Coordinates of N, CA and C in Angstrom, one line a residue:
G1 N 0.8 -1.2 0.0 CA 0.0 0.0 0.1 C 0.8 1.3 0.0
L2 N 0.2 2.4 -0.4 CA 1.0 3.7 -0.4 C 1.2 4.2 1.0
E3 N 2.5 4.6 1.2 CA 2.9 5.3 2.5 C 3.4 6.7 2.1
K4 N 3.1 7.7 2.9 CA 3.6 9.1 2.9 C 3.7 9.7 4.2
A5 N 4.8 10.2 4.6 CA 4.8 11.0 5.9 C 5.5 12.4 5.6
Y6 N 5.1 13.3 6.5 CA 5.6 14.5 6.6 C 6.3 14.8 8.0
K7 N 7.7 15.2 7.8 CA 8.4 15.4 9.0 C 8.2 14.2 9.9
R8 N 8.3 12.9 9.3 CA 8.2 11.7 10.1 C 6.9 11.4 10.6
E9 N 5.9 12.3 10.4 CA 4.5 12.0 10.8 C 3.8 11.3 9.7
P10 N 3.4 10.0 9.8 CA 2.6 9.3 8.8 C 1.3 9.9 8.4
V11 N 1.2 10.1 7.1 CA 0.0 10.8 6.6 C -0.9 9.7 5.8
L12 N -0.2 8.9 5.0 CA -0.8 7.9 4.5 C -0.1 6.4 4.9
R13 N -1.0 5.5 5.3 CA -0.4 4.3 6.0 C -1.0 3.1 5.2
G14 N -0.3 2.6 4.2 CA -0.8 1.3 3.6 C -2.0 1.6 2.8
V15 N -2.3 2.5 2.3 CA -3.6 2.8 1.5 C -3.4 2.0 0.1
S16 N -4.4 1.1 -0.1 CA -4.4 0.3 -1.3 C -5.8 0.1 -2.0
F17 N -6.0 0.3 -3.2 CA -7.2 0.2 -3.8 C -7.0 0.0 -5.2
C18 N -8.1 -0.5 -6.1 CA -8.0 -0.7 -7.5 C -9.4 -0.2 -8.1
V19 N -9.3 0.6 -9.2 CA -10.4 1.3 -9.8 C -10.5 0.8 -11.2
E20 N -11.6 0.2 -11.6 CA -11.7 -0.2 -13.0 C -12.1 1.0 -14.0
P21 N -11.7 1.0 -15.3 CA -12.2 2.1 -16.1 C -13.7 2.1 -16.3
G22 N -14.2 3.5 -16.3 CA -15.5 3.7 -16.3 C -16.2 3.7 -14.9
N23 N -15.3 3.9 -13.8 CA -15.9 3.8 -12.5 C -15.4 5.1 -11.8
V24 N -16.3 5.6 -10.9 CA -16.0 6.7 -10.1 C -15.8 6.2 -8.6
L25 N -14.7 6.5 -8.0 CA -14.3 6.2 -6.6 C -14.3 7.6 -5.9
G26 N -15.2 7.5 -4.9 CA -15.2 8.6 -4.0 C -14.3 8.4 -2.7
V27 N -13.7 9.5 -2.3 CA -12.8 9.4 -1.1 C -13.3 10.4 -0.2
C28 N -13.7 10.0 1.0 CA -14.1 10.9 2.0 C -13.3 10.6 3.3
G29 N -13.6 11.6 4.2 CA -12.9 11.4 5.6 C -12.7 12.8 6.2
N30 N -12.5 12.9 7.5 CA -12.4 14.2 8.2 C -11.1 14.9 7.7
N31 N -11.2 16.3 8.0 CA -9.9 17.1 7.8 C -8.7 16.4 8.4
G32 N -7.7 16.3 7.5 CA -6.3 15.8 8.1 C -6.3 14.4 7.9
A33 N -7.3 13.7 7.2 CA -7.3 12.3 7.1 C -6.3 11.8 6.1
G34 N -5.8 12.7 5.2 CA -4.9 12.3 4.1 C -5.5 12.2 2.8
K35 N -6.7 12.8 2.5 CA -7.3 12.8 1.3 C -6.6 13.6 0.1
T36 N -6.2 14.8 0.6 CA -5.5 15.7 -0.5 C -4.2 15.2 -0.7
T37 N -3.5 14.6 0.4 CA -2.2 14.0 0.1 C -2.3 12.8 -0.9
L38 N -3.3 12.0 -0.6 CA -3.6 10.9 -1.6 C -3.7 11.2 -3.0
V39 N -4.5 12.2 -3.3 CA -4.7 12.7 -4.5 C -3.4 13.2 -5.2
S40 N -2.6 14.0 -4.4 CA -1.4 14.5 -4.8 C -0.4 13.5 -5.1
V41 N -0.5 12.4 -4.4 CA 0.5 11.5 -4.7 C 0.2 10.7 -6.0
L42 N -1.2 10.4 -6.2 CA -1.7 9.7 -7.4 C -1.4 10.8 -8.7
A43 N -1.4 12.1 -8.4 CA -1.2 13.0 -9.5 C 0.2 13.2 -9.8
S44 N 1.2 12.5 -9.0 CA 2.6 12.6 -9.0 C 3.2 14.0 -8.8
V45 N 2.3 14.8 -8.0 CA 2.7 16.1 -7.5 C 3.7 15.8 -6.2
L46 N 3.4 14.8 -5.5 CA 4.1 14.4 -4.3 C 4.6 12.9 -4.5
P47 N 5.9 12.5 -4.2 CA 6.4 11.3 -4.4 C 5.8 10.5 -3.2
A48 N 5.4 9.3 -3.4 CA 5.1 8.3 -2.2 C 6.4 7.8 -1.6
D49 N 6.5 7.7 -0.2 CA 7.5 7.1 0.4 C 7.7 5.6 0.2
A50 N 6.7 4.9 -0.1 CA 6.5 3.4 -0.4 C 5.4 3.2 -1.0
G51 N 5.2 2.1 -1.7 CA 4.1 1.6 -2.4 C 4.2 1.8 -4.0
R52 N 3.2 1.3 -4.7 CA 3.2 1.4 -6.2 C 2.0 1.9 -6.8
I53 N 2.2 2.7 -7.8 CA 1.0 3.3 -8.5 C 1.2 3.0 -10.0
S54 N 0.2 2.3 -10.6 CA 0.2 1.9 -11.9 C -1.2 2.4 -12.6
L55 N -1.1 3.0 -13.8 CA -2.2 3.2 -14.6 C -2.1 2.6 -15.9
M56 N -3.0 1.6 -16.2 CA -3.1 0.9 -17.5 C -1.6 0.3 -17.8
G57 N -1.0 -0.2 -16.8 CA 0.4 -0.8 -16.9 C 1.5 0.2 -16.8
V58 N 1.2 1.6 -16.8 CA 2.1 2.5 -16.9 C 2.5 3.0 -15.4
P59 N 3.7 2.8 -14.9 CA 3.9 3.2 -13.5 C 4.2 4.7 -13.4
V60 N 3.9 5.2 -12.2 CA 4.1 6.7 -11.9 C 5.5 7.2 -12.1
E61 N 6.4 6.1 -11.9 CA 7.8 6.5 -12.1 C 8.2 6.8 -13.7
A62 N 7.3 6.4 -14.5 CA 7.5 6.8 -16.0 C 7.6 8.4 -16.3
G63 N 7.0 9.0 -15.3 CA 7.1 10.5 -15.6 C 6.1 11.0 -16.5
V64 N 6.5 11.7 -17.5 CA 5.7 12.4 -18.6 C 4.7 11.6 -19.1
P65 N 5.0 10.2 -19.6 CA 4.1 9.3 -20.2 C 2.8 9.0 -19.1
Y66 N 3.1 8.9 -17.8 CA 2.1 8.7 -16.8 C 1.3 10.0 -16.7
R67 N 2.0 11.2 -16.5 CA 1.4 12.5 -16.3 C 0.4 12.8 -17.5
R68 N 0.7 12.4 -18.8 CA -0.1 12.6 -19.9 C -1.3 12.0 -19.9
M69 N -1.5 10.8 -19.2 CA -2.6 9.9 -19.0 C -3.6 10.5 -18.0
I70 N -3.2 11.5 -17.3 CA -4.1 11.9 -16.1 C -4.6 13.3 -16.3
G71 N -5.6 13.6 -15.6 CA -6.2 15.0 -15.4 C -6.3 15.2 -14.0
Y72 N -5.8 16.4 -13.6 CA -5.8 16.7 -12.1 C -6.4 18.0 -11.8
V73 N -7.5 18.0 -11.0 CA -8.2 19.2 -10.7 C -8.0 19.5 -9.2
P74 N -7.0 20.4 -8.7 CA -6.8 20.5 -7.2 C -7.8 21.5 -6.7
Q75 N -7.8 21.5 -5.3 CA -8.6 22.5 -4.6 C -8.5 23.9 -5.0
G76 N -7.2 24.3 -5.2 CA -7.0 25.6 -5.7 C -7.1 25.8 -7.2
I77 N -7.3 27.1 -7.6 CA -7.4 27.3 -9.1 C -6.0 27.3 -9.7
A78 N -5.8 26.2 -10.6 CA -4.5 26.0 -11.1 C -4.4 26.7 -12.5
L79 N -4.7 27.9 -12.5 CA -4.7 28.7 -13.8 C -3.9 30.0 -13.6
A80 N -3.3 30.4 -14.7 CA -2.6 31.7 -14.7 C -3.6 32.7 -14.8
P81 N -3.6 33.7 -13.6 CA -4.8 34.6 -13.5 C -4.7 35.8 -14.5
R82 N -3.6 36.0 -15.1 CA -3.5 37.1 -16.1 C -3.9 36.6 -17.5
L83 N -4.0 35.4 -17.6 CA -4.3 34.7 -19.0 C -5.8 34.7 -19.2
T84 N -6.3 34.6 -20.4 CA -7.7 34.2 -20.6 C -7.9 32.7 -20.3
V85 N -9.1 32.3 -20.2 CA -9.5 30.8 -20.0 C -8.9 30.1 -21.3
R86 N -9.2 30.7 -22.4 CA -8.7 29.9 -23.5 C -7.1 29.7 -23.6
Q87 N -6.4 30.8 -23.3 CA -5.0 30.9 -23.3 C -4.5 29.7 -22.3
N88 N -5.1 29.7 -21.0 CA -4.7 28.7 -20.1 C -5.0 27.3 -20.8
L89 N -6.2 27.1 -21.3 CA -6.4 25.7 -21.8 C -5.4 25.2 -22.9
L90 N -5.1 26.3 -23.7 CA -4.1 25.9 -24.9 C -2.7 25.7 -24.2
F91 N -2.4 26.4 -23.2 CA -1.1 26.1 -22.4 C -1.1 24.6 -22.0
W92 N -2.3 24.2 -21.2 CA -2.3 23.0 -20.8 C -2.4 21.8 -21.7
A93 N -3.0 22.2 -22.9 CA -3.0 21.3 -24.2 C -1.6 21.0 -24.6
S94 N -0.8 22.0 -24.7 CA 0.6 21.8 -25.1 C 1.4 21.0 -24.1
V95 N 1.1 21.1 -22.8 CA 1.7 20.3 -21.8 C 1.3 18.8 -22.0
Q96 N 0.0 18.6 -22.5 CA -0.4 17.2 -22.8 C 0.2 16.7 -24.2
G97 N 1.0 17.6 -24.9 CA 1.6 17.2 -26.2 C 0.5 17.5 -27.4
L98 N -0.5 18.3 -27.2 CA -1.3 18.6 -28.1 C -1.0 20.1 -28.8
H99 N -1.1 20.2 -30.1 CA -0.8 21.5 -30.6 C -1.6 21.8 -31.8
G100 N -1.6 23.1 -32.3 CA -2.4 23.5 -33.5 C -3.9 23.1 -33.3
S101 N -4.4 22.7 -34.3 CA -6.0 22.5 -34.5 C -6.4 21.4 -33.5
E102 N -5.5 20.5 -33.1 CA -5.8 19.4 -32.2 C -5.9 20.0 -30.7
A103 N -5.0 20.9 -30.4 CA -5.1 21.6 -29.2 C -6.4 22.6 -29.1
R104 N -6.7 23.1 -30.1 CA -7.8 24.2 -30.2 C -9.2 23.3 -30.0
E105 N -9.1 22.1 -30.6 CA -10.4 21.4 -30.6 C -10.5 20.7 -29.2
A106 N -9.4 20.3 -28.6 CA -9.4 19.8 -27.2 C -9.9 20.9 -26.2
A107 N -9.4 22.1 -26.4 CA -9.7 23.2 -25.6 C -11.3 23.5 -25.7
A108 N -11.7 23.4 -26.8 CA -13.2 23.8 -27.1 C -14.0 22.6 -26.5
E109 N -13.7 21.5 -26.6 CA -14.4 20.4 -26.0 C -14.5 20.5 -24.5
A110 N -13.3 20.7 -23.9 CA -13.2 20.8 -22.5 C -14.0 21.9 -22.0
A111 N -14.0 23.1 -22.6 CA -14.8 24.2 -22.3 C -16.3 23.9 -22.3
R112 N -16.7 23.2 -23.4 CA -18.1 22.8 -23.5 C -18.6 21.9 -22.4
L113 N -17.8 20.9 -22.1 CA -18.2 20.0 -21.1 C -18.1 20.5 -19.7
S114 N -17.4 21.6 -19.4 CA -17.4 22.2 -18.2 C -18.1 23.4 -18.0
G115 N -18.9 23.8 -19.1 CA -19.7 25.0 -19.1 C -18.9 26.3 -19.0
S116 N -17.8 26.2 -19.7 CA -16.9 27.3 -19.6 C -16.8 28.1 -21.0
S117 N -17.7 27.6 -22.0 CA -17.6 28.2 -23.3 C -17.8 29.7 -23.4
A118 N -18.8 30.2 -22.6 CA -19.3 31.6 -22.7 C -18.2 32.5 -22.2
F119 N -17.1 32.1 -21.4 CA -16.2 33.1 -20.9 C -14.7 32.6 -21.3
L120 N -14.6 32.0 -22.4 CA -13.3 31.7 -22.9 C -12.3 32.8 -23.0
E121 N -12.8 33.9 -23.5 CA -11.9 35.1 -23.7 C -11.7 36.0 -22.4
K122 N -12.2 35.6 -21.4 CA -12.1 36.3 -20.1 C -10.9 36.0 -19.4
Q123 N -10.3 37.1 -18.8 CA -9.1 36.8 -17.8 C -9.5 36.0 -16.6
V124 N -8.7 35.1 -16.3 CA -9.1 34.2 -15.1 C -9.3 35.1 -13.8
A125 N -8.4 36.2 -13.7 CA -8.6 37.0 -12.5 C -9.9 37.7 -12.5
R126 N -10.6 37.7 -13.4 CA -11.9 38.5 -13.6 C -13.1 37.5 -13.4
L127 N -12.8 36.2 -13.2 CA -13.8 35.2 -13.2 C -14.5 35.2 -11.8
S128 N -15.8 34.9 -11.7 CA -16.5 34.6 -10.4 C -16.0 33.3 -9.9
G129 N -16.2 33.1 -8.7 CA -15.8 31.8 -8.0 C -16.3 30.5 -8.8
G130 N -17.6 30.6 -9.2 CA -18.2 29.4 -9.9 C -17.5 29.3 -11.4
M131 N -17.4 30.5 -12.0 CA -16.6 30.3 -13.4 C -15.2 29.8 -13.2
A132 N -14.5 30.2 -12.2 CA -13.1 29.8 -12.0 C -13.1 28.3 -11.8
R133 N -14.1 27.7 -11.0 CA -14.2 26.4 -10.8 C -14.3 25.6 -12.1
R134 N -15.2 26.1 -12.9 CA -15.5 25.5 -14.2 C -14.2 25.4 -15.1
A135 N -13.7 26.6 -15.1 CA -12.3 26.7 -15.9 C -11.3 25.7 -15.4
N136 N -11.3 25.5 -14.1 CA -10.3 24.7 -13.5 C -10.6 23.3 -13.8
L137 N -11.8 22.9 -13.8 CA -12.3 21.6 -14.3 C -11.9 21.5 -15.8
A138 N -12.1 22.3 -16.6 CA -11.8 22.2 -18.1 C -10.4 21.9 -18.3
A139 N -9.5 22.5 -17.5 CA -8.1 22.1 -17.6 C -7.8 20.7 -17.3
G140 N -8.5 20.1 -16.3 CA -8.4 18.8 -15.9 C -8.9 17.8 -16.8
I141 N -10.0 18.1 -17.5 CA -10.5 17.1 -18.5 C -10.0 17.2 -19.9
L142 N -9.1 18.1 -20.1 CA -8.6 18.4 -21.4 C -7.9 17.2 -22.0
G143 N -8.2 16.9 -23.1 CA -7.4 15.8 -23.9 C -7.8 14.4 -23.5
R144 N -9.0 14.4 -22.8 CA -9.6 13.0 -22.5 C -8.7 12.3 -21.6
P145 N -8.4 12.5 -20.4 CA -7.4 11.7 -19.5 C -8.0 10.3 -19.2
Q146 N -7.3 9.3 -19.1 CA -7.7 8.0 -18.6 C -7.9 7.9 -17.2
L147 N -7.3 8.8 -16.3 CA -7.5 9.0 -14.9 C -7.8 10.3 -14.7
L148 N -9.0 10.7 -14.0 CA -9.2 12.1 -13.7 C -9.2 12.2 -12.1
L149 N -8.4 13.0 -11.5 CA -8.4 13.2 -10.1 C -8.9 14.6 -9.6
L150 N -9.9 14.6 -8.9 CA -10.8 15.7 -8.4 C -10.6 15.9 -6.9
D151 N -10.0 17.1 -6.5 CA -10.0 17.3 -5.0 C -11.0 18.3 -4.6
E152 N -12.0 18.0 -4.0 CA -13.1 18.9 -3.7 C -13.5 19.8 -4.8
P153 N -13.9 19.2 -5.9 CA -14.3 20.2 -7.0 C -15.6 21.0 -6.8
T154 N -16.3 20.8 -5.9 CA -17.6 21.4 -5.7 C -17.6 22.3 -4.5
A155 N -16.4 22.4 -3.8 CA -16.4 23.2 -2.5 C -16.7 24.7 -2.7
G156 N -17.7 25.2 -2.0 CA -18.0 26.5 -1.9 C -18.5 27.2 -3.3
I157 N -19.2 26.4 -4.0 CA -19.7 26.9 -5.3 C -21.3 27.0 -5.3
D158 N -21.9 27.7 -6.3 CA -23.2 27.6 -6.4 C -23.9 26.3 -7.0
E159 N -25.2 26.2 -6.9 CA -25.9 25.0 -7.1 C -25.7 24.6 -8.7
Q160 N -25.9 25.6 -9.5 CA -25.8 25.6 -10.9 C -24.4 24.9 -11.4
T161 N -23.4 25.6 -10.9 CA -22.0 25.1 -11.1 C -21.8 23.7 -10.6
R162 N -22.3 23.5 -9.5 CA -22.1 22.1 -9.0 C -22.8 21.0 -9.9
D163 N -23.9 21.4 -10.4 CA -24.7 20.4 -11.3 C -23.9 20.2 -12.6
V164 N -23.2 21.3 -13.1 CA -22.4 21.2 -14.2 C -21.2 20.2 -14.0
I165 N -20.6 20.5 -12.9 CA -19.3 19.7 -12.6 C -19.8 18.2 -12.3
L166 N -20.8 17.9 -11.6 CA -21.2 16.5 -11.6 C -21.6 15.9 -12.9
E167 N -22.3 16.5 -13.8 CA -22.5 16.1 -15.0 C -21.4 15.8 -15.8
A168 N -20.2 16.7 -15.8 CA -19.0 16.4 -16.5 C -18.4 15.1 -15.9
V169 N -18.5 14.9 -14.7 CA -18.0 13.6 -14.0 C -18.7 12.4 -14.6
R170 N -20.0 12.5 -14.8 CA -20.7 11.4 -15.3 C -20.3 11.2 -16.8
V171 N -20.1 12.2 -17.6 CA -19.6 12.2 -19.0 C -18.2 11.4 -19.0
Q172 N -17.5 11.8 -18.2 CA -16.1 11.2 -18.0 C -16.2 9.7 -17.7
R173 N -17.1 9.4 -16.7 CA -17.2 7.9 -16.4 C -17.8 7.2 -17.7
N174 N -18.7 7.8 -18.3 CA -19.4 7.0 -19.5 C -18.4 6.8 -20.6
R175 N -17.4 7.6 -20.6 CA -16.4 7.5 -21.7 C -15.3 6.5 -21.3
G176 N -15.4 5.9 -20.1 CA -14.4 4.9 -19.6 C -13.3 5.3 -18.8
T177 N -13.4 6.7 -18.5 CA -12.4 7.3 -17.5 C -12.5 6.8 -16.2
I178 N -11.4 6.4 -15.5 CA -11.3 6.3 -14.2 C -11.3 7.7 -13.4
V179 N -12.2 7.7 -12.5 CA -12.4 9.0 -11.8 C -12.2 8.8 -10.2
V180 N -11.3 9.5 -9.7 CA -11.1 9.5 -8.2 C -11.4 10.9 -7.7
M181 N -12.5 11.0 -6.8 CA -13.0 12.2 -6.4 C -13.0 12.3 -4.9
V182 N -12.3 13.3 -4.3 CA -12.4 13.7 -2.9 C -13.6 14.6 -2.7
N183 N -14.5 14.4 -1.8 CA -15.7 15.2 -1.6 C -16.2 14.8 -0.2
H184 N -16.7 15.8 0.5 CA -17.3 15.6 1.8 C -19.0 15.8 1.7
Y185 N -19.5 15.8 0.5 CA -20.9 16.0 0.5 C -21.5 14.6 0.1
A186 N -22.2 14.0 1.1 CA -22.7 12.7 0.9 C -23.6 12.5 -0.3
N187 N -24.5 13.6 -0.5 CA -25.4 13.5 -1.7 C -24.8 13.5 -2.9
E188 N -23.6 14.2 -3.0 CA -23.0 14.3 -4.3 C -22.3 12.9 -4.5
M189 N -21.8 12.4 -3.5 CA -21.0 11.2 -3.7 C -22.0 10.1 -4.2
A190 N -23.2 10.1 -3.5 CA -24.1 9.1 -3.9 C -24.6 9.2 -5.4
A191 N -24.6 10.5 -5.8 CA -25.1 10.8 -7.2 C -24.2 10.4 -8.2
V192 N -22.8 10.3 -8.1 CA -22.0 9.9 -9.1 C -21.0 8.9 -8.8
C193 N -20.9 8.3 -7.6 CA -19.8 7.5 -7.4 C -20.3 6.0 -7.4
D194 N -19.5 5.1 -7.9 CA -19.8 3.7 -8.0 C -19.4 3.0 -6.7
R195 N -18.2 3.7 -6.0 CA -17.8 3.1 -4.9 C -17.2 4.2 -4.0
I196 N -17.2 4.1 -2.7 CA -16.7 5.1 -1.7 C -15.8 4.5 -0.7
I197 N -14.7 5.0 -0.5 CA -13.9 4.7 0.6 C -13.6 5.8 1.6
T198 N -13.4 5.5 2.8 CA -13.2 6.5 3.9 C -11.8 6.4 4.4
L199 N -11.1 7.5 4.4 CA -9.8 7.5 5.0 C -9.9 8.0 6.6
R200 N -9.4 7.3 7.4 CA -9.2 7.7 8.8 C -7.7 7.8 9.3
D201 N -7.2 8.8 9.5 CA -5.8 8.9 9.9 C -4.9 8.2 9.0
G202 N -5.1 8.3 7.7 CA -4.2 7.9 6.6 C -4.4 6.4 6.3
V203 N -5.5 5.8 6.8 CA -5.8 4.4 6.6 C -7.2 4.2 6.0
V204 N -7.3 3.3 5.0 CA -8.6 3.1 4.6 C -9.5 2.4 5.7
G205 N -10.5 3.0 6.3 CA -11.2 2.4 7.4 C -11.8 1.1 7.2
E206 N -11.6 0.1 8.0 CA -12.0 -1.3 7.9 C -13.4 -1.2 7.8
G207 N -14.0 -1.9 6.7 CA -15.5 -2.0 6.6 C -15.9 -0.6 6.0
M208 N -15.2 0.3 5.6 CA -15.6 1.6 5.2 C -15.6 1.7 3.6
A209 N -15.2 0.6 2.9 CA -15.3 0.6 1.4 C -16.8 0.1 1.0
S210 N -17.5 0.9 0.4 CA -18.9 0.5 0.1 C -19.2 0.8 -1.4
R211 N -20.2 0.1 -1.9 CA -20.6 0.3 -3.4 C -22.0 1.0 -3.3
V212 N -22.0 1.9 -4.1 CA -23.2 2.8 -4.1 C -24.3 2.1 -5.0
T213 N -25.4 2.1 -4.7 CA -26.4 1.4 -5.5 C -27.6 2.3 -5.8

């Protein structure tokens, strides 16, 4: 299982799970349980101290090939504030190895699915909170990732934006994407998750993995 510690204090302790393509795994738990650390390790933002991560046979140690298979939507807005939404999406498309018309088409599709098309030419710094969340999601789903990692994607947003984001998650699932979503809203988890695990002090709580029916 995955192990991660900060200053010798264990944060993840033997976390282990498998998710099939076309499934949404919900991760819940109290503050400090290790949820954000888990997603950061899966996104290769943080290295694990021990354990193995593999996506379709590609290990996280592969670096760029692994990272190009994933989409990561962190809690914070991971977009350049002085650039427009379109400019940000084209930048992230280039990171994914997409250029020219391919990049433009990927950006347009991501904007459509995230409900961001109406403000593509707007500077990120001038977006409302809900708009910024949608644009953040657009960057994560760009290029049809095989693994989509979402860290509290609906925290502090309006109901309409929440519905758009949850519908985008359903679309990704229907495309065969593996989705791992950290969320603390039980009704949202039940609406989109195929399975839910609960982290407690860095451990998957015994008996806390459940299938949503």
